[in-house]
mmCIF file of C-alpha atoms in Angstrom:
data_model
loop_
_atom_site.group_PDB
_atom_site.id
_atom_site.type_symbol
_atom_site.label_atom_id
_atom_site.label_comp_id
_atom_site.label_asym_id
_atom_site.label_seq_id
_atom_site.Cartn_x
_atom_site.Cartn_y
_atom_site.Cartn_z
ATOM 1 C CA MET A 362 76.925 86.256 113.982
ATOM 2 C CA LYS A 363 75.148 83.777 116.970
ATOM 3 C CA SER A 364 74.645 85.814 120.053
ATOM 4 C CA LEU A 365 73.207 85.300 123.578
ATOM 5 C CA ALA A 366 70.067 86.975 122.622
ATOM 6 C CA GLU A 367 69.409 85.286 120.082
ATOM 7 C CA LEU A 368 68.980 82.562 122.637
ATOM 8 C CA ASP A 369 66.152 85.118 124.456
ATOM 9 C CA LYS A 370 64.263 84.717 121.373
ATOM 10 C CA LEU A 371 64.697 81.352 120.794
ATOM 11 C CA ARG A 372 63.376 80.386 124.436
ATOM 12 C CA GLU A 373 60.278 83.648 124.196
ATOM 13 C CA LYS A 374 59.267 81.017 120.753
ATOM 14 C CA LEU A 375 59.478 77.506 122.592
ATOM 15 C CA GLN A 376 57.909 78.519 125.679
ATOM 16 C CA GLU A 377 54.591 79.610 123.412
ATOM 17 C CA GLU A 378 55.039 76.941 121.857
ATOM 18 C CA MET A 379 55.460 74.573 125.465
ATOM 19 C CA ARG A 380 52.550 76.164 126.082
ATOM 20 C CA LEU A 381 50.589 74.704 123.104
ATOM 21 C CA ARG A 382 51.248 71.634 123.408
ATOM 22 C CA GLU A 383 50.643 71.155 126.968
ATOM 23 C CA GLY A 384 49.793 67.611 127.997
ATOM 24 C CA LYS A 385 50.773 65.284 124.861
ATOM 25 C CA GLU A 386 52.910 62.813 125.286
ATOM 26 C CA ASP A 387 56.088 62.493 122.933
ATOM 27 C CA VAL A 388 57.338 60.474 120.339
ATOM 28 C CA LYS A 389 60.983 59.126 121.540
ATOM 29 C CA VAL A 390 64.130 58.628 119.210
ATOM 30 C CA VAL A 391 67.006 57.235 121.121
ATOM 31 C CA VAL A 392 70.417 57.250 119.513
ATOM 32 C CA THR A 393 72.789 54.397 120.901
ATOM 33 C CA MET A 394 75.963 55.560 121.742
ATOM 34 C CA GLY A 395 78.992 53.643 123.274
ATOM 35 C CA THR A 396 82.585 52.769 121.428
ATOM 36 C CA CYS A 397 80.943 51.105 118.739
ATOM 37 C CA GLY A 398 78.372 53.288 117.986
ATOM 38 C CA ILE A 399 80.188 56.567 118.129
ATOM 39 C CA ALA A 400 83.178 54.822 116.026
ATOM 40 C CA SER A 401 80.066 54.124 113.800
ATOM 41 C CA GLY A 402 78.801 57.312 113.040
ATOM 42 C CA ALA A 403 76.341 57.074 115.713
ATOM 43 C CA ARG A 404 77.480 61.646 116.717
ATOM 44 C CA GLU A 405 77.200 62.188 112.976
ATOM 45 C CA VAL A 406 73.171 60.765 113.027
ATOM 46 C CA LEU A 407 71.995 62.061 116.308
ATOM 47 C CA THR A 408 73.147 65.751 115.018
ATOM 48 C CA ALA A 409 71.024 65.219 111.516
ATOM 49 C CA ILE A 410 68.461 63.907 113.637
ATOM 50 C CA LEU A 411 68.288 66.798 115.482
ATOM 51 C CA GLU A 412 68.790 69.151 112.527
ATOM 52 C CA GLU A 413 65.817 67.231 110.740
ATOM 53 C CA ILE A 414 63.515 68.095 113.473
ATOM 54 C CA GLY A 415 64.204 71.435 113.953
ATOM 55 C CA LYS A 416 64.430 72.534 110.067
ATOM 56 C CA ARG A 417 60.762 70.568 109.410
ATOM 57 C CA GLY A 418 60.101 72.599 112.566
ATOM 58 C CA LEU A 419 58.179 69.302 114.185
ATOM 59 C CA LYS A 420 57.525 69.530 118.119
ATOM 60 C CA GLY A 421 56.626 67.134 120.222
ATOM 61 C CA ILE A 422 59.540 64.014 119.595
ATOM 62 C CA THR A 423 62.051 63.184 122.775
ATOM 63 C CA VAL A 424 65.947 62.432 121.023
ATOM 64 C CA THR A 425 68.434 60.469 123.991
ATOM 65 C CA GLN A 426 71.038 58.197 124.132
ATOM 66 C CA THR A 427 71.731 55.490 126.021
ATOM 67 C CA GLY A 428 75.023 53.402 125.792
ATOM 68 C CA CYS A 429 76.342 50.165 123.492
ATOM 69 C CA ALA A 430 73.253 47.531 122.316
ATOM 70 C CA GLY A 431 75.000 44.580 122.508
ATOM 71 C CA LEU A 432 74.422 44.738 118.887
ATOM 72 C CA CYS A 433 78.055 46.793 117.412
ATOM 73 C CA HIS A 434 77.645 45.370 114.175
ATOM 74 C CA CYS A 435 74.115 47.067 113.261
ATOM 75 C CA GLU A 436 75.744 50.467 114.531
ATOM 76 C CA PRO A 437 74.731 52.925 114.485
ATOM 77 C CA LEU A 438 71.171 52.411 115.675
ATOM 78 C CA VAL A 439 67.998 54.431 115.971
ATOM 79 C CA GLU A 440 65.284 53.675 118.107
ATOM 80 C CA VAL A 441 62.021 55.516 117.383
ATOM 81 C CA GLU A 442 59.219 54.708 119.576
ATOM 82 C CA ARG A 443 55.250 56.188 119.115
ATOM 83 C CA PRO A 444 52.808 56.563 121.818
ATOM 84 C CA GLY A 445 51.262 53.294 122.068
ATOM 85 C CA ARG A 446 53.239 51.574 119.663
ATOM 86 C CA ASP A 447 56.149 48.603 119.580
ATOM 87 C CA LYS A 448 59.794 50.261 119.121
ATOM 88 C CA VAL A 449 61.103 49.992 116.100
ATOM 89 C CA THR A 450 64.891 49.286 115.298
ATOM 90 C CA TYR A 451 66.925 50.590 112.586
ATOM 91 C CA GLY A 452 69.620 48.823 112.080
ATOM 92 C CA HIS A 453 73.313 50.596 109.740
ATOM 93 C CA VAL A 454 71.898 53.924 109.845
ATOM 94 C CA ASN A 455 74.089 56.849 108.299
ATOM 95 C CA GLU A 456 72.907 60.358 107.474
ATOM 96 C CA LYS A 457 71.100 60.251 104.802
ATOM 97 C CA LYS A 458 68.903 57.630 106.449
ATOM 98 C CA ALA A 459 68.706 59.306 109.279
ATOM 99 C CA ARG A 460 67.017 62.252 107.637
ATOM 100 C CA GLU A 461 64.565 59.738 105.591
ATOM 101 C CA ILE A 462 64.060 57.851 109.086
ATOM 102 C CA VAL A 463 62.874 61.481 110.610
ATOM 103 C CA VAL A 464 60.642 62.545 107.244
ATOM 104 C CA SER A 465 59.416 58.965 106.630
ATOM 105 C CA HIS A 466 58.297 57.617 110.235
ATOM 106 C CA LEU A 467 58.521 60.527 112.413
ATOM 107 C CA VAL A 468 56.332 62.891 109.525
ATOM 108 C CA ASN A 469 54.448 60.271 108.218
ATOM 109 C CA GLY A 470 54.476 57.277 110.493
ATOM 110 C CA GLN A 471 55.697 54.642 107.768
ATOM 111 C CA ILE A 472 58.397 52.471 108.871
ATOM 112 C CA ILE A 473 60.910 52.047 106.929
ATOM 113 C CA LYS A 474 60.572 48.003 107.171
ATOM 114 C CA GLU A 475 64.112 47.632 105.115
ATOM 115 C CA TRP A 476 66.182 49.707 107.389
ATOM 116 C CA THR A 477 64.901 47.386 110.732
ATOM 117 C CA ILE A 478 66.156 44.800 112.784
ATOM 118 C CA LYS A 479 64.658 42.697 114.532
ATOM 119 C CA MET B 468 89.085 53.217 115.733
ATOM 120 C CA MET B 469 88.036 56.988 115.992
ATOM 121 C CA GLU B 470 88.236 59.226 113.153
ATOM 122 C CA GLU B 471 88.877 62.702 115.291
ATOM 123 C CA LEU B 472 90.165 63.555 118.716
ATOM 124 C CA ALA B 473 86.626 64.737 118.893
ATOM 125 C CA HIS B 474 85.364 61.698 118.992
ATOM 126 C CA HIS B 475 87.311 60.217 121.608
ATOM 127 C CA ILE B 476 86.576 63.142 123.271
ATOM 128 C CA LEU B 477 82.708 62.025 123.438
ATOM 129 C CA ASP B 478 83.358 58.698 124.288
ATOM 130 C CA VAL B 479 85.846 59.658 127.199
ATOM 131 C CA ALA B 480 82.555 62.037 128.032
ATOM 132 C CA ARG B 481 79.988 59.343 127.375
ATOM 133 C CA ASN B 482 82.255 57.312 130.004
ATOM 134 C CA SER B 483 81.187 60.213 132.174
ATOM 135 C CA LEU B 484 77.752 59.964 132.297
ATOM 136 C CA GLU B 485 77.531 56.432 132.498
ATOM 137 C CA ALA B 486 79.414 56.870 135.932
ATOM 138 C CA GLY B 487 76.293 59.067 137.346
ATOM 139 C CA ALA B 488 78.212 62.605 136.599
ATOM 140 C CA THR B 489 76.127 65.506 136.760
ATOM 141 C CA ARG B 490 79.485 68.060 135.970
ATOM 142 C CA VAL B 491 81.980 67.078 133.013
ATOM 143 C CA GLU B 492 84.805 69.846 132.222
ATOM 144 C CA ILE B 493 85.893 69.286 128.967
ATOM 145 C CA THR B 494 89.099 70.626 127.529
ATOM 146 C CA VAL B 495 90.782 71.630 124.617
ATOM 147 C CA GLU B 496 94.388 73.299 124.726
ATOM 148 C CA GLU B 497 96.661 73.760 121.266
ATOM 149 C CA ASP B 498 99.567 75.233 121.720
ATOM 150 C CA PRO B 499 101.221 75.186 118.505
ATOM 151 C CA ALA B 500 104.411 76.889 119.075
ATOM 152 C CA SER B 501 105.464 74.162 121.957
ATOM 153 C CA ASP B 502 104.128 71.033 119.966
ATOM 154 C CA VAL B 503 101.566 70.023 122.295
ATOM 155 C CA MET B 504 97.607 69.148 121.664
ATOM 156 C CA ARG B 505 96.217 68.430 124.621
ATOM 157 C CA PHE B 506 92.405 67.123 125.473
ATOM 158 C CA SER B 507 91.204 66.667 129.204
ATOM 159 C CA VAL B 508 87.933 65.504 130.521
ATOM 160 C CA ILE B 509 87.737 66.370 134.469
ATOM 161 C CA ASP B 510 83.919 64.328 135.869
ATOM 162 C CA ASN B 511 82.303 63.891 139.273
ATOM 163 C CA GLY B 512 80.848 60.739 138.660
ATOM 164 C CA SER B 513 81.160 57.593 140.786
ATOM 165 C CA GLY B 514 85.439 56.693 140.480
ATOM 166 C CA MET B 515 87.037 54.491 139.771
ATOM 167 C CA PRO B 516 88.807 51.713 142.111
ATOM 168 C CA PRO B 517 92.518 50.725 142.049
ATOM 169 C CA HIS B 518 91.371 47.157 140.298
ATOM 170 C CA VAL B 519 89.423 48.275 137.623
ATOM 171 C CA LEU B 520 92.295 51.170 137.127
ATOM 172 C CA ARG B 521 95.188 48.829 135.974
ATOM 173 C CA GLN B 522 92.292 47.094 133.781
ATOM 174 C CA LEU B 523 91.622 50.474 131.557
ATOM 175 C CA THR B 524 93.950 49.976 127.982
ATOM 176 C CA ASN B 525 93.064 45.905 128.240
ATOM 177 C CA PRO B 526 90.403 45.348 124.936
ATOM 178 C CA PHE B 527 89.472 42.863 127.205
ATOM 179 C CA PHE B 528 88.187 44.136 130.133
ATOM 180 C CA THR B 529 84.678 46.004 130.982
ATOM 181 C CA THR B 530 82.537 46.794 134.012
ATOM 182 C CA LYS B 531 79.353 46.250 131.875
ATOM 183 C CA THR B 532 77.427 42.947 131.714
ATOM 184 C CA GLY B 533 76.698 40.947 128.903
ATOM 185 C CA LYS B 534 79.947 42.142 126.951
ATOM 186 C CA LYS B 535 83.250 40.457 126.752
ATOM 187 C CA VAL B 536 84.832 43.905 125.147
ATOM 188 C CA GLY B 537 85.521 47.661 126.228
ATOM 189 C CA LEU B 538 87.918 49.239 123.815
ATOM 190 C CA GLY B 539 86.783 52.638 124.094
ATOM 191 C CA LEU B 540 90.274 53.520 126.541
ATOM 192 C CA PRO B 541 92.073 50.890 124.469
ATOM 193 C CA PHE B 542 91.340 52.813 121.020
ATOM 194 C CA LEU B 543 92.536 56.349 122.818
ATOM 195 C CA GLN B 544 95.715 54.448 124.599
ATOM 196 C CA ALA B 545 96.955 53.432 120.724
ATOM 197 C CA ALA B 546 95.618 56.751 119.001
ATOM 198 C CA VAL B 547 98.467 58.711 122.254
ATOM 199 C CA GLU B 548 101.204 55.666 121.320
ATOM 200 C CA ARG B 549 100.976 55.731 117.210
ATOM 201 C CA CYS B 550 102.452 59.451 118.079
ATOM 202 C CA GLY B 551 104.702 59.686 120.746
ATOM 203 C CA GLY B 552 101.641 60.877 123.292
ATOM 204 C CA ASN B 553 101.316 60.342 126.582
ATOM 205 C CA LEU B 554 97.675 58.621 128.438
ATOM 206 C CA GLU B 555 97.324 60.245 132.226
ATOM 207 C CA ILE B 556 93.708 58.533 133.566
ATOM 208 C CA LYS B 557 93.204 59.438 137.054
ATOM 209 C CA SER B 558 90.340 58.648 139.772
ATOM 210 C CA GLU B 559 88.900 58.086 142.728
ATOM 211 C CA VAL B 560 85.977 56.460 144.436
ATOM 212 C CA GLY B 561 83.124 59.087 145.026
ATOM 213 C CA ARG B 562 85.450 61.344 143.650
ATOM 214 C CA GLY B 563 85.056 61.638 140.311
ATOM 215 C CA THR B 564 88.120 60.687 137.488
ATOM 216 C CA THR B 565 90.276 63.072 135.548
ATOM 217 C CA VAL B 566 91.577 62.012 131.864
ATOM 218 C CA VAL B 567 94.054 63.485 130.102
ATOM 219 C CA ALA B 568 95.836 62.531 126.110
ATOM 220 C CA THR B 569 98.524 64.833 125.339
ATOM 221 C CA PHE B 570 99.558 63.907 121.584
ATOM 222 C CA PRO B 571 102.712 66.183 119.355
ATOM 223 C CA TYR B 572 100.564 68.664 117.903
ATOM 224 C CA TYR B 573 102.363 67.966 114.277
ATOM 225 C CA CYS B 574 102.182 64.573 113.924
ATOM 226 C CA TRP B 575 100.709 63.336 110.829
ATOM 227 C CA ASP B 576 99.273 60.283 113.184
ATOM 228 C CA ARG B 577 97.759 62.812 114.790
ATOM 229 C CA PRO B 578 93.978 62.672 114.682
ATOM 230 C CA PRO B 579 91.846 65.641 113.742
ATOM 231 C CA LEU B 580 90.678 67.651 116.529
ATOM 232 C CA GLY B 581 87.341 67.542 114.369
ATOM 233 C CA ASP B 582 83.817 68.897 114.778
ATOM 234 C CA ILE B 583 84.271 69.782 118.983
ATOM 235 C CA PRO B 584 80.759 71.768 118.412
ATOM 236 C CA ARG B 585 78.957 68.390 116.838
ATOM 237 C CA THR B 586 80.027 66.865 119.681
ATOM 238 C CA ILE B 587 79.291 68.997 122.224
ATOM 239 C CA VAL B 588 75.828 68.804 121.196
ATOM 240 C CA SER B 589 75.229 64.989 120.476
ATOM 241 C CA LEU B 590 76.816 64.861 124.572
ATOM 242 C CA LEU B 591 73.797 66.811 126.182
ATOM 243 C CA VAL B 592 70.965 65.234 123.813
ATOM 244 C CA GLY B 593 69.192 63.378 126.189
ATOM 245 C CA ASN B 594 71.441 65.385 129.019
ATOM 246 C CA GLY B 595 69.897 68.961 128.549
ATOM 247 C CA HIS B 596 70.648 68.671 133.353
ATOM 248 C CA LEU B 597 73.914 68.109 133.194
ATOM 249 C CA ASP B 598 76.187 70.877 133.928
ATOM 250 C CA LEU B 599 79.181 70.799 131.041
ATOM 251 C CA ARG B 600 82.194 73.342 130.969
ATOM 252 C CA TYR B 601 84.418 73.463 127.828
ATOM 253 C CA ARG B 602 86.986 75.608 127.450
ATOM 254 C CA HIS B 603 89.442 75.643 124.300
ATOM 255 C CA ILE B 604 92.632 77.329 124.752
ATOM 256 C CA TYR B 605 94.032 78.344 121.398
ATOM 257 C CA ASN B 606 97.877 79.707 120.985
ATOM 258 C CA GLY B 607 97.256 80.771 124.710
ATOM 259 C CA HIS B 608 93.730 82.732 123.958
ATOM 260 C CA SER B 609 90.578 80.472 125.448
ATOM 261 C CA TYR B 610 87.370 80.257 124.607
ATOM 262 C CA GLU B 611 84.572 79.160 127.663
ATOM 263 C CA LEU B 612 81.136 77.930 127.883
ATOM 264 C CA ASP B 613 79.096 76.833 130.649
ATOM 265 C CA THR B 614 75.778 75.717 130.446
ATOM 266 C CA ARG B 615 74.412 76.315 133.717
ATOM 267 C CA GLU B 616 74.959 80.173 131.516
ATOM 268 C CA ILE B 617 73.203 79.063 129.135
ATOM 269 C CA ARG B 618 70.307 77.343 130.740
ATOM 270 C CA SER B 619 70.195 79.893 133.418
ATOM 271 C CA ARG B 620 69.125 82.486 130.122
ATOM 272 C CA LEU B 621 65.803 79.312 128.607
ATOM 273 C CA LYS B 622 64.888 80.021 131.588
ATOM 274 C CA GLY B 623 62.916 76.628 131.953
ATOM 275 C CA ILE B 624 63.091 75.797 128.385
ATOM 276 C CA SER B 625 64.916 72.326 128.224
ATOM 277 C CA LEU B 626 68.728 72.938 127.187
ATOM 278 C CA ASP B 627 67.826 69.840 124.857
ATOM 279 C CA THR B 628 65.162 71.130 122.651
ATOM 280 C CA PRO B 629 65.918 70.581 119.147
ATOM 281 C CA GLU B 630 66.233 74.187 118.090
ATOM 282 C CA VAL B 631 69.102 74.955 121.377
ATOM 283 C CA LEU B 632 71.047 72.994 120.729
ATOM 284 C CA ILE B 633 70.865 73.985 116.918
ATOM 285 C CA TRP B 634 71.756 77.036 117.927
ATOM 286 C CA LEU B 635 74.315 76.140 120.361
ATOM 287 C CA ARG B 636 75.983 74.208 117.882
ATOM 288 C CA GLN B 637 76.492 77.413 115.326
ATOM 289 C CA TYR B 638 77.084 79.808 118.643
ATOM 290 C CA LEU B 639 80.388 77.483 119.584
ATOM 291 C CA THR B 640 81.587 77.059 115.831
ATOM 292 C CA GLU B 641 81.590 80.831 115.592
ATOM 293 C CA SER B 642 83.108 81.327 118.412
ATOM 294 C CA LEU B 643 85.952 78.587 117.988
ATOM 295 C CA SER B 644 86.683 80.077 114.624
ATOM 296 C CA ILE B 645 86.849 83.573 116.166
ATOM 297 C CA LEU B 646 89.264 82.039 118.721
ATOM 298 C CA SER B 647 91.713 80.308 115.907
ATOM 299 C CA GLY B 648 91.407 83.018 114.060
ATOM 300 C CA GLY B 649 89.007 81.788 111.116
ATOM 301 C CA GLY B 650 91.004 79.407 109.972
ATOM 302 C CA GLY B 651 94.503 77.141 110.547
ATOM 303 C CA TYR B 652 95.929 74.151 110.947
ATOM 304 C CA GLU B 653 93.243 72.021 112.346
ATOM 305 C CA ILE B 654 91.141 73.145 109.578
ATOM 306 C CA ALA B 655 93.157 72.734 106.982
ATOM 307 C CA ARG B 656 93.987 69.253 107.871
ATOM 308 C CA ARG B 657 90.250 68.304 108.224
ATOM 309 C CA ALA B 658 89.982 69.957 103.960
ATOM 310 C CA GLY B 659 92.719 66.808 103.039
#
C-alpha cells in the first residue's frame, strides 16, 4: 500500500541525488500531446518513458509535453535533445518503441534511425 | 476518436494548460443508482469570448495558427451524442472555462472511464507547478487529491520528477480502487 510517509522517504532520496547532480545539463525528452497525439497513444508512450526512466534509475532527464506539432499523421511523436546535439524526432512511437528509445538513445546514446522522421 | 473518458479528460485539461491555467479542477462522478457518469474540468485559464464558444464543436474551427482543424471538443460532443448525454461549456474571458460532460452510466456506446491515474500523471509531466485538484465521487463517497498537498511534502523536489510521478500513479490507483470497493462495473468493462 502506498502511503504519504513513503513519499517523504522518496523525497529524502531524491534530495540527496539532486545534490550530486547539481550544475549538469539535462537531456530533454518531449512528447506531443495534442488531440491527435492523445488519440494515437501519446499518454501511454509518455507513461512508458517515465516508467523506464524510473525502473533504470536514470538521472538528468527532463520529460515534458507540448501541443500538436502539425505532424498529426506521424503521432505519437517523441523528441530527444541531448546537450550540444541536434534534436531527434521519432514518429509512430508506441509503448514498446518508447522503452527501446530510452534504452538505446538515452542510456547508450544510439539513435534508432529507422524510427526517426525528417 | 478517444477510447476512454480518461483520454477526453486529458484532452480537455490540456486545453486548460494551453489557455494558461495555473489551477485545474477535475471531478469524476459515478452514480450508478441514478444512471449518471459525469466529468468536469474547471480552470482559471484565459477563457473564451462568445464568438469562439459558438464554434467549439465545429471540427473545422481552431484558434491555433498553422492548423485547419480542432477535433478535441467535436470528438467529445460526438461521444456524448452517441449515448444521449449532454455537454455543457461555460467560459468567461479573464476568468476561466468550465467543461461538464454527462453520460448515462449504463450505455454500451459510452466509452469506459479508463485509466484515470495515467491521465492525471501525464497531465503533470512538465507541469510540476500546476495546482491540480482531482475529485472522484463514487456512489456518494468521495476521494480527493490536491497537488498542493503533495508538493508541500516534497519540500522543493519537483512534483514531475519521474520517481514521484510513478509513486503518484500507484497511490492514485490504489486510492481509487479502495473508493470503488476494489472492483465494479467500470473495471469489468475494461476487461472486455
